[in-house]
Structure formats: C-alpha cells, structure tokens
Amino acid sequence: MDVEKTNTLTLHLLEKATAYHRWIFEEIQPFLKGNLLEVGCGTGNLTGWLLEQGRVVATDLNQDYLEIVQRRYTTHPNLITTLTWDVRRPFSAPLPHTVDTLVCSNVLEHVEEDESVLNHFFDLLSGGGRLILLVPALKILYNSLDRELGHYRRYSRKELSEKLERNRFKVIHLDYFNLFGILGWFVNGTILKRRLLPERQMKFFNTLVPLFKAAEERIPGRVGQSLIAVGEK
C-alpha cells in the first residue's frame, strides 16, 4: 500500500470520528485568534470546527482533498478560500488577509526537513501570531502504522520544544494529548504489524472520547499518543 493511498484511507475513516476532532478543537480553541490558516487540511475533518471559530484559509498539497473541502463547506461564510501549498517550500500564493493563527495537525512528521517548515511558518505569521501544532508523540511508539503513513518521526517534548525555539518561536504551551490512544497504536502497529487502523476500532474509540477526555483532565503528568504545541512569534 503506497503512502498517499494509506493517508487517503485514514482520512476517510476519520471522517466519522467527529467526537475525536471536536476534542482536538476544544484543546486548541483557547489559543486560536484572528484569521486562521490551516496547513494540511486533508478532507476537512478539523476544518469544520475551525470555521466555527473564524475566517479560514485551508491549504493542502493534494488538490483532490481541497476539492472535497470546497464541496463540504462551500456555503460556509467563514471559508475564505482553499490553496495548494507544499510546505517544504515558502508560501508564495497571495493571501486575502494576514495570518494570526496557523494550525498544523498531523503534518510536520511527514516532512524530512521539518525545521525548514517551521521557519516557513514563522515567516508567514503576523507579529504576535501563533503556530498550533499537533504531532505524534513518543519515539518508542514508532511502528508499521507510522511507516505506512509516511511518518519520518514521532516527537519527544524536548525535541519539539527545541526545534520551535531554534526557529524563533516562543513556546507558550506544550502538552501530551490522547493518553488512551497509546494502547491501540501499540497493539495494532507494534504487536500486530497492521498497516491501517481497523474501522471498527476507530468507531469504538470515537464513542469513548467523552470518557477519555474526562479521565485525562484528572491525570497529572500524563503522556499521550500526540503532542500539542503552541509557539508564538
């Protein structure tokens, strides 16, 4: 199975994981401000929540994904436009407004030269603007699922913080997310060597999101399947 096909299948499976995407949105919502640029919007699973917050320009390298986003949200007044962007290169298309918040969920791990991408993000933000990142965490979890998705790495807190700081960001938030996702990722990718998460498991996980969210709020010093970081310009 090639990487692009695996990513497309995963995005389609996640379309029904509405509780999971709402959870991500609720975690990052306190840091959102002003005009939003979503990097790597995919088929728009997080885009719909961002549109409830403010004006959004959605970008992706895959034109087919952008067409899906346009169809899904064409009548939403907060969708300003969709644009093609390969984050390995500086952003060159004209923007209709300044970028106050750049949201990048599960993208950075797909790029070998991730620090050059962070540098591009910094240059694109307005003064005082924020970068919100969600990336896979815990290097020990790297397995067949990561390889099939084209992940170059999973991040430690220290690595992510240092890379943000080297690229001029002030880190104002850095925390783990999705403690209970660790077990499913480990069992499916490390033990069973699967190349794609089973659809039934993803649906079941989605139904339990409210319980997971409530539990995580009560667990101090937790780890998680992902990291959420916020860097300020």
PDB file of N, CA and C in Angstrom, residues 47-118:
ATOM      1  N   THR A  47     -11.340  21.131   9.718  1.00  0.00           N
ATOM      2  CA  THR A  47     -11.712  22.415   9.111  1.00  0.00           C
ATOM      3  C   THR A  47     -13.077  22.902   9.575  1.00  0.00           C
ATOM      4  N   GLY A  48     -14.045  22.001   9.634  1.00  0.00           N
ATOM      5  CA  GLY A  48     -15.405  22.386  10.018  1.00  0.00           C
ATOM      6  C   GLY A  48     -15.462  23.024  11.388  1.00  0.00           C
ATOM      7  N   TRP A  49     -14.639  22.524  12.313  1.00  0.00           N
ATOM      8  CA  TRP A  49     -14.604  23.110  13.655  1.00  0.00           C
ATOM      9  C   TRP A  49     -13.916  24.466  13.633  1.00  0.00           C
ATOM     10  N   LEU A  50     -12.841  24.587  12.865  1.00  0.00           N
ATOM     11  CA  LEU A  50     -12.140  25.864  12.771  1.00  0.00           C
ATOM     12  C   LEU A  50     -13.032  26.948  12.175  1.00  0.00           C
ATOM     13  N   LEU A  51     -13.897  26.550  11.251  1.00  0.00           N
ATOM     14  CA  LEU A  51     -14.797  27.520  10.627  1.00  0.00           C
ATOM     15  C   LEU A  51     -15.779  28.133  11.626  1.00  0.00           C
ATOM     16  N   GLU A  52     -16.033  27.410  12.709  1.00  0.00           N
ATOM     17  CA  GLU A  52     -16.911  27.961  13.748  1.00  0.00           C
ATOM     18  C   GLU A  52     -16.198  29.002  14.605  1.00  0.00           C
ATOM     19  N   GLN A  53     -14.873  29.049  14.481  1.00  0.00           N
ATOM     20  CA  GLN A  53     -14.070  29.975  15.277  1.00  0.00           C
ATOM     21  C   GLN A  53     -13.821  31.299  14.539  1.00  0.00           C
ATOM     22  N   GLY A  54     -13.603  31.209  13.227  1.00  0.00           N
ATOM     23  CA  GLY A  54     -13.285  32.431  12.495  1.00  0.00           C
ATOM     24  C   GLY A  54     -13.021  32.172  11.030  1.00  0.00           C
ATOM     25  N   ARG A  55     -12.478  33.191  10.351  1.00  0.00           N
ATOM     26  CA  ARG A  55     -12.208  33.124   8.920  1.00  0.00           C
ATOM     27  C   ARG A  55     -11.026  32.192   8.664  1.00  0.00           C
ATOM     28  N   VAL A  56     -11.211  31.269   7.692  1.00  0.00           N
ATOM     29  CA  VAL A  56     -10.227  30.212   7.465  1.00  0.00           C
ATOM     30  C   VAL A  56      -9.790  30.176   6.001  1.00  0.00           C
ATOM     31  N   VAL A  57      -8.482  30.125   5.788  1.00  0.00           N
ATOM     32  CA  VAL A  57      -7.902  29.725   4.515  1.00  0.00           C
ATOM     33  C   VAL A  57      -7.358  28.320   4.725  1.00  0.00           C
ATOM     34  N   ALA A  58      -7.829  27.357   3.938  1.00  0.00           N
ATOM     35  CA  ALA A  58      -7.415  25.963   4.084  1.00  0.00           C
ATOM     36  C   ALA A  58      -6.429  25.611   2.974  1.00  0.00           C
ATOM     37  N   THR A  59      -5.316  24.981   3.352  1.00  0.00           N
ATOM     38  CA  THR A  59      -4.304  24.615   2.358  1.00  0.00           C
ATOM     39  C   THR A  59      -3.973  23.130   2.456  1.00  0.00           C
ATOM     40  N   ASP A  60      -3.544  22.591   1.332  1.00  0.00           N
ATOM     41  CA  ASP A  60      -3.070  21.208   1.278  1.00  0.00           C
ATOM     42  C   ASP A  60      -2.277  21.036  -0.007  1.00  0.00           C
ATOM     43  N   LEU A  61      -1.440  20.019  -0.034  1.00  0.00           N
ATOM     44  CA  LEU A  61      -0.688  19.699  -1.245  1.00  0.00           C
ATOM     45  C   LEU A  61      -1.534  18.929  -2.239  1.00  0.00           C
ATOM     46  N   ASN A  62      -2.551  18.213  -1.729  1.00  0.00           N
ATOM     47  CA  ASN A  62      -3.387  17.345  -2.555  1.00  0.00           C
ATOM     48  C   ASN A  62      -4.609  18.114  -3.071  1.00  0.00           C
ATOM     49  N   GLN A  63      -4.675  18.327  -4.372  1.00  0.00           N
ATOM     50  CA  GLN A  63      -5.771  19.090  -4.951  1.00  0.00           C
ATOM     51  C   GLN A  63      -7.109  18.383  -4.780  1.00  0.00           C
ATOM     52  N   ASP A  64      -7.112  17.063  -4.811  1.00  0.00           N
ATOM     53  CA  ASP A  64      -8.364  16.317  -4.618  1.00  0.00           C
ATOM     54  C   ASP A  64      -8.955  16.585  -3.243  1.00  0.00           C
ATOM     55  N   TYR A  65      -8.092  16.667  -2.217  1.00  0.00           N
ATOM     56  CA  TYR A  65      -8.577  16.970  -0.872  1.00  0.00           C
ATOM     57  C   TYR A  65      -9.191  18.365  -0.833  1.00  0.00           C
ATOM     58  N   LEU A  66      -8.544  19.314  -1.474  1.00  0.00           N
ATOM     59  CA  LEU A  66      -9.054  20.686  -1.465  1.00  0.00           C
ATOM     60  C   LEU A  66     -10.429  20.775  -2.130  1.00  0.00           C
ATOM     61  N   GLU A  67     -10.632  19.992  -3.169  1.00  0.00           N
ATOM     62  CA  GLU A  67     -11.948  19.984  -3.829  1.00  0.00           C
ATOM     63  C   GLU A  67     -13.014  19.413  -2.899  1.00  0.00           C
ATOM     64  N   ILE A  68     -12.650  18.419  -2.112  1.00  0.00           N
ATOM     65  CA  ILE A  68     -13.598  17.860  -1.139  1.00  0.00           C
ATOM     66  C   ILE A  68     -13.961  18.907  -0.097  1.00  0.00           C
ATOM     67  N   VAL A  69     -12.959  19.635   0.398  1.00  0.00           N
ATOM     68  CA  VAL A  69     -13.209  20.697   1.380  1.00  0.00           C
ATOM     69  C   VAL A  69     -14.114  21.769   0.798  1.00  0.00           C
ATOM     70  N   GLN A  70     -13.879  22.129  -0.436  1.00  0.00           N
ATOM     71  CA  GLN A  70     -14.726  23.137  -1.085  1.00  0.00           C
ATOM     72  C   GLN A  70     -16.167  22.668  -1.162  1.00  0.00           C
ATOM     73  N   ARG A  71     -16.363  21.406  -1.516  1.00  0.00           N
ATOM     74  CA  ARG A  71     -17.733  20.873  -1.613  1.00  0.00           C
ATOM     75  C   ARG A  71     -18.390  20.796  -0.236  1.00  0.00           C
ATOM     76  N   ARG A  72     -17.629  20.374   0.775  1.00  0.00           N
ATOM     77  CA  ARG A  72     -18.211  20.204   2.115  1.00  0.00           C
ATOM     78  C   ARG A  72     -18.619  21.533   2.736  1.00  0.00           C
ATOM     79  N   TYR A  73     -17.839  22.579   2.475  1.00  0.00           N
ATOM     80  CA  TYR A  73     -18.052  23.837   3.193  1.00  0.00           C
ATOM     81  C   TYR A  73     -18.280  25.033   2.273  1.00  0.00           C
ATOM     82  N   THR A  74     -18.717  24.764   1.060  1.00  0.00           N
ATOM     83  CA  THR A  74     -18.849  25.841   0.077  1.00  0.00           C
ATOM     84  C   THR A  74     -19.810  26.942   0.515  1.00  0.00           C
ATOM     85  N   THR A  75     -20.808  26.598   1.328  1.00  0.00           N
ATOM     86  CA  THR A  75     -21.781  27.607   1.755  1.00  0.00           C
ATOM     87  C   THR A  75     -21.410  28.272   3.083  1.00  0.00           C
ATOM     88  N   HIS A  76     -20.324  27.837   3.698  1.00  0.00           N
ATOM     89  CA  HIS A  76     -19.955  28.414   4.995  1.00  0.00           C
ATOM     90  C   HIS A  76     -19.296  29.775   4.782  1.00  0.00           C
ATOM     91  N   PRO A  77     -19.802  30.808   5.418  1.00  0.00           N
ATOM     92  CA  PRO A  77     -19.273  32.165   5.175  1.00  0.00           C
ATOM     93  C   PRO A  77     -17.842  32.370   5.655  1.00  0.00           C
ATOM     94  N   ASN A  78     -17.359  31.512   6.547  1.00  0.00           N
ATOM     95  CA  ASN A  78     -16.009  31.699   7.076  1.00  0.00           C
ATOM     96  C   ASN A  78     -14.919  31.002   6.267  1.00  0.00           C
ATOM     97  N   LEU A  79     -15.323  30.194   5.263  1.00  0.00           N
ATOM     98  CA  LEU A  79     -14.309  29.601   4.392  1.00  0.00           C
ATOM     99  C   LEU A  79     -13.944  30.626   3.327  1.00  0.00           C
ATOM    100  N   ILE A  80     -12.781  31.237   3.477  1.00  0.00           N
ATOM    101  CA  ILE A  80     -12.361  32.293   2.557  1.00  0.00           C
ATOM    102  C   ILE A  80     -11.915  31.705   1.222  1.00  0.00           C
ATOM    103  N   THR A  81     -11.043  30.711   1.281  1.00  0.00           N
ATOM    104  CA  THR A  81     -10.582  30.061   0.054  1.00  0.00           C
ATOM    105  C   THR A  81      -9.786  28.813   0.420  1.00  0.00           C
ATOM    106  N   THR A  82      -9.476  28.006  -0.582  1.00  0.00           N
ATOM    107  CA  THR A  82      -8.555  26.877  -0.420  1.00  0.00           C
ATOM    108  C   THR A  82      -7.386  27.096  -1.378  1.00  0.00           C
ATOM    109  N   LEU A  83      -6.183  26.750  -0.909  1.00  0.00           N
ATOM    110  CA  LEU A  83      -4.983  26.980  -1.709  1.00  0.00           C
ATOM    111  C   LEU A  83      -4.061  25.768  -1.638  1.00  0.00           C
ATOM    112  N   THR A  84      -3.368  25.509  -2.730  1.00  0.00           N
ATOM    113  CA  THR A  84      -2.380  24.441  -2.762  1.00  0.00           C
ATOM    114  C   THR A  84      -1.066  24.941  -2.175  1.00  0.00           C
ATOM    115  N   TRP A  85      -0.493  24.170  -1.236  1.00  0.00           N
ATOM    116  CA  TRP A  85       0.801  24.552  -0.659  1.00  0.00           C
ATOM    117  C   TRP A  85       1.609  23.312  -0.308  1.00  0.00           C
ATOM    118  N   ASP A  86       2.803  23.252  -0.867  1.00  0.00           N
ATOM    119  CA  ASP A  86       3.809  22.274  -0.469  1.00  0.00           C
ATOM    120  C   ASP A  86       4.654  22.939   0.609  1.00  0.00           C
ATOM    121  N   VAL A  87       4.495  22.519   1.861  1.00  0.00           N
ATOM    122  CA  VAL A  87       5.130  23.219   2.984  1.00  0.00           C
ATOM    123  C   VAL A  87       6.641  23.117   2.968  1.00  0.00           C
ATOM    124  N   ARG A  88       7.195  22.295   2.108  1.00  0.00           N
ATOM    125  CA  ARG A  88       8.650  22.210   2.006  1.00  0.00           C
ATOM    126  C   ARG A  88       9.237  23.455   1.333  1.00  0.00           C
ATOM    127  N   ARG A  89       8.344  24.271   0.762  1.00  0.00           N
ATOM    128  CA  ARG A  89       8.774  25.497   0.094  1.00  0.00           C
ATOM    129  C   ARG A  89       8.058  26.694   0.716  1.00  0.00           C
ATOM    130  N   PRO A  90       8.660  27.886   0.636  1.00  0.00           N
ATOM    131  CA  PRO A  90       7.986  29.074   1.183  1.00  0.00           C
ATOM    132  C   PRO A  90       6.639  29.306   0.516  1.00  0.00           C
ATOM    133  N   PHE A  91       5.724  29.867   1.275  1.00  0.00           N
ATOM    134  CA  PHE A  91       4.383  30.151   0.760  1.00  0.00           C
ATOM    135  C   PHE A  91       4.473  31.316  -0.218  1.00  0.00           C
ATOM    136  N   SER A  92       3.940  31.151  -1.426  1.00  0.00           N
ATOM    137  CA  SER A  92       4.079  32.185  -2.446  1.00  0.00           C
ATOM    138  C   SER A  92       2.749  32.728  -2.961  1.00  0.00           C
ATOM    139  N   ALA A  93       1.647  32.022  -2.705  1.00  0.00           N
ATOM    140  CA  ALA A  93       0.351  32.478  -3.211  1.00  0.00           C
ATOM    141  C   ALA A  93      -0.114  33.713  -2.434  1.00  0.00           C
ATOM    142  N   PRO A  94      -0.816  34.638  -3.094  1.00  0.00           N
ATOM    143  CA  PRO A  94      -1.334  35.808  -2.375  1.00  0.00           C
ATOM    144  C   PRO A  94      -2.430  35.407  -1.390  1.00  0.00           C
ATOM    145  N   LEU A  95      -2.367  35.976  -0.190  1.00  0.00           N
ATOM    146  CA  LEU A  95      -3.365  35.689   0.838  1.00  0.00           C
ATOM    147  C   LEU A  95      -4.337  36.856   0.952  1.00  0.00           C
ATOM    148  N   PRO A  96      -5.621  36.567   1.232  1.00  0.00           N
ATOM    149  CA  PRO A  96      -6.607  37.644   1.342  1.00  0.00           C
ATOM    150  C   PRO A  96      -6.501  38.445   2.637  1.00  0.00           C
ATOM    151  N   HIS A  97      -5.755  37.918   3.609  1.00  0.00           N
ATOM    152  CA  HIS A  97      -5.597  38.623   4.883  1.00  0.00           C
ATOM    153  C   HIS A  97      -4.345  38.128   5.598  1.00  0.00           C
ATOM    154  N   THR A  98      -3.969  38.815   6.671  1.00  0.00           N
ATOM    155  CA  THR A  98      -2.830  38.372   7.466  1.00  0.00           C
ATOM    156  C   THR A  98      -3.161  37.061   8.178  1.00  0.00           C
ATOM    157  N   VAL A  99      -2.122  36.336   8.573  1.00  0.00           N
ATOM    158  CA  VAL A  99      -2.301  35.065   9.290  1.00  0.00           C
ATOM    159  C   VAL A  99      -1.998  35.294  10.760  1.00  0.00           C
ATOM    160  N   ASP A 100      -3.033  35.220  11.582  1.00  0.00           N
ATOM    161  CA  ASP A 100      -2.872  35.406  13.024  1.00  0.00           C
ATOM    162  C   ASP A 100      -2.649  34.082  13.740  1.00  0.00           C
ATOM    163  N   THR A 101      -3.241  33.003  13.209  1.00  0.00           N
ATOM    164  CA  THR A 101      -3.040  31.670  13.775  1.00  0.00           C
ATOM    165  C   THR A 101      -2.864  30.674  12.644  1.00  0.00           C
ATOM    166  N   LEU A 102      -1.814  29.881  12.728  1.00  0.00           N
ATOM    167  CA  LEU A 102      -1.565  28.820  11.753  1.00  0.00           C
ATOM    168  C   LEU A 102      -1.760  27.490  12.467  1.00  0.00           C
ATOM    169  N   VAL A 103      -2.668  26.664  11.965  1.00  0.00           N
ATOM    170  CA  VAL A 103      -2.987  25.375  12.573  1.00  0.00           C
ATOM    171  C   VAL A 103      -2.439  24.265  11.685  1.00  0.00           C
ATOM    172  N   CYS A 104      -1.615  23.417  12.270  1.00  0.00           N
ATOM    173  CA  CYS A 104      -0.964  22.337  11.515  1.00  0.00           C
ATOM    174  C   CYS A 104      -1.109  21.040  12.300  1.00  0.00           C
ATOM    175  N   SER A 105      -2.049  20.206  11.894  1.00  0.00           N
ATOM    176  CA  SER A 105      -2.369  18.977  12.615  1.00  0.00           C
ATOM    177  C   SER A 105      -1.927  17.751  11.821  1.00  0.00           C
ATOM    178  N   ASN A 106      -0.998  16.987  12.403  1.00  0.00           N
ATOM    179  CA  ASN A 106      -0.515  15.734  11.810  1.00  0.00           C
ATOM    180  C   ASN A 106       0.041  15.937  10.397  1.00  0.00           C
ATOM    181  N   VAL A 107       0.928  16.912  10.281  1.00  0.00           N
ATOM    182  CA  VAL A 107       1.585  17.209   9.001  1.00  0.00           C
ATOM    183  C   VAL A 107       3.101  17.190   9.144  1.00  0.00           C
ATOM    184  N   LEU A 108       3.631  17.811  10.192  1.00  0.00           N
ATOM    185  CA  LEU A 108       5.068  18.033  10.312  1.00  0.00           C
ATOM    186  C   LEU A 108       5.871  16.735  10.273  1.00  0.00           C
ATOM    187  N   GLU A 109       5.304  15.672  10.793  1.00  0.00           N
ATOM    188  CA  GLU A 109       6.009  14.391  10.833  1.00  0.00           C
ATOM    189  C   GLU A 109       6.179  13.766   9.451  1.00  0.00           C
ATOM    190  N   HIS A 110       5.448  14.297   8.455  1.00  0.00           N
ATOM    191  CA  HIS A 110       5.537  13.785   7.085  1.00  0.00           C
ATOM    192  C   HIS A 110       6.674  14.419   6.292  1.00  0.00           C
ATOM    193  N   VAL A 111       7.357  15.402   6.880  1.00  0.00           N
ATOM    194  CA  VAL A 111       8.379  16.157   6.157  1.00  0.00           C
ATOM    195  C   VAL A 111       9.744  15.868   6.767  1.00  0.00           C
ATOM    196  N   GLU A 112      10.701  15.455   5.933  1.00  0.00           N
ATOM    197  CA  GLU A 112      12.028  15.112   6.443  1.00  0.00           C
ATOM    198  C   GLU A 112      12.720  16.331   7.041  1.00  0.00           C
ATOM    199  N   GLU A 113      12.704  17.457   6.330  1.00  0.00           N
ATOM    200  CA  GLU A 113      13.337  18.688   6.803  1.00  0.00           C
ATOM    201  C   GLU A 113      12.304  19.524   7.567  1.00  0.00           C
ATOM    202  N   ASP A 114      11.915  19.064   8.739  1.00  0.00           N
ATOM    203  CA  ASP A 114      10.814  19.706   9.456  1.00  0.00           C
ATOM    204  C   ASP A 114      11.166  21.099   9.961  1.00  0.00           C
ATOM    205  N   GLU A 115      12.447  21.355  10.230  1.00  0.00           N
ATOM    206  CA  GLU A 115      12.800  22.678  10.739  1.00  0.00           C
ATOM    207  C   GLU A 115      12.671  23.766   9.677  1.00  0.00           C
ATOM    208  N   SER A 116      12.908  23.427   8.425  1.00  0.00           N
ATOM    209  CA  SER A 116      12.697  24.417   7.361  1.00  0.00           C
ATOM    210  C   SER A 116      11.220  24.767   7.250  1.00  0.00           C
ATOM    211  N   VAL A 117      10.352  23.794   7.530  1.00  0.00           N
ATOM    212  CA  VAL A 117       8.907  24.050   7.516  1.00  0.00           C
ATOM    213  C   VAL A 117       8.538  25.009   8.644  1.00  0.00           C
ATOM    214  N   LEU A 118       9.082  24.782   9.822  1.00  0.00           N
ATOM    215  CA  LEU A 118       8.815  25.678  10.943  1.00  0.00           C
ATOM    216  C   LEU A 118       9.276  27.098  10.622  1.00  0.00           C
TER     217      LEU A 118
END
